[in-house]
Amino acid sequence: MDLMVCVGSSCHLQNSRDVIKRFKELIEEYHLEGSVELKGSFCMGHCADAGVCVKYADEIYSVRPETADEFFKTTVAKAD
Ligand code: FES
């Protein structure tokens, strides 16, 4: 399953780089390297949301670096 993080300019300003870095660590912590693929994405048209735009299993989420752990635990690790 692809875990897409927007790297467009609005999301970049919301620290998409930190979200990607944390997701990378979490994928290792949860041993999901074989099932979750982290990818960068161009703008997904949700720039106005209060966070970095993340797409997983065809759903769009808004994630901040400080909510990345919780999002990953409840949405990505759980769905796997
Ligand atoms: S820049 Fe991320 S949704 Fe537009």
Coordinates of C-alpha atoms and ligand atoms in Angstrom, one line a residue:
M1 CA 0.0 0.0 0.0
D2 CA 1.3 3.4 -0.9
L3 CA 1.6 6.1 1.8
M4 CA 1.8 9.3 -0.1
V5 CA 3.0 12.5 1.5
C6 CA 2.5 15.8 -0.3
V7 CA 5.7 17.7 -1.0
G8 CA 4.0 20.6 -2.7
S9 CA 5.0 24.1 -1.5
S10 CA 2.1 24.6 1.0
C11 CA 2.7 21.2 2.6
H12 CA 6.4 21.8 2.6
L13 CA 5.8 24.9 4.7
Q14 CA 3.9 22.7 7.1
N15 CA 7.0 20.6 7.5
S16 CA 6.2 17.7 5.2
R17 CA 9.9 16.8 5.4
D18 CA 9.6 16.1 9.1
V19 CA 6.4 14.0 8.5
I20 CA 8.2 11.9 5.8
K21 CA 11.2 11.4 8.1
R22 CA 9.0 10.2 11.0
F23 CA 7.0 7.9 8.7
K24 CA 10.2 6.4 7.5
E25 CA 11.2 5.6 11.1
L26 CA 7.8 4.3 11.9
I27 CA 7.7 1.9 9.0
E28 CA 10.9 0.4 10.4
E29 CA 9.6 0.4 13.9
Y30 CA 6.5 -1.5 12.9
H31 CA 8.4 -3.7 10.4
L32 CA 6.1 -2.6 7.6
E33 CA 8.9 -2.2 5.0
G34 CA 7.4 -5.0 2.9
S35 CA 3.8 -3.7 2.8
V36 CA 3.9 0.1 3.1
E37 CA 5.7 2.2 0.5
L38 CA 6.4 5.8 1.3
K39 CA 6.1 8.1 -1.6
G40 CA 6.3 11.8 -2.2
S41 CA 3.4 13.4 -4.1
F42 CA 2.8 16.7 -5.9
C43 CA 0.1 19.0 -4.6
M44 CA -3.1 17.0 -3.9
G45 CA -5.3 20.1 -3.9
H46 CA -5.8 20.2 -0.1
C47 CA -3.3 23.0 0.6
A48 CA -5.8 24.9 2.8
D49 CA -5.9 22.0 5.4
A50 CA -4.2 22.6 8.7
G51 CA -1.3 20.1 8.1
V52 CA 0.5 18.1 5.6
C53 CA -1.7 16.3 3.0
V54 CA -1.2 12.5 3.3
K55 CA -3.0 9.9 1.2
Y56 CA -3.4 6.3 2.3
A57 CA -5.8 3.7 1.0
D58 CA -7.5 6.3 -1.2
E59 CA -8.3 8.5 1.8
I60 CA -6.9 12.0 2.3
Y61 CA -5.6 13.0 5.7
S62 CA -4.1 16.0 7.2
V63 CA -1.0 15.2 9.3
R64 CA 1.4 17.4 11.3
P65 CA 4.8 16.2 12.5
E66 CA 3.4 16.1 16.1
T67 CA 0.4 13.9 15.0
A68 CA 2.4 11.6 12.7
D69 CA 2.8 8.9 15.3
E70 CA -0.8 8.8 16.2
F71 CA -1.9 8.8 12.6
F72 CA 0.5 6.1 11.7
K73 CA -0.6 3.9 14.6
T74 CA -4.3 4.3 14.1
T75 CA -4.5 4.4 10.3
V76 CA -1.4 2.7 8.7
A77 CA -0.3 0.1 11.3
K78 CA -3.9 -0.8 12.1
A79 CA -5.0 -1.3 8.4
D80 CA -2.1 -3.6 7.7
Ligands
FES1 S1 0.8 21.6 -1.5 FE1 0.1 19.8 -0.4 S2 -2.0 19.6 -0.9 FE2 -1.3 21.3 -2.0

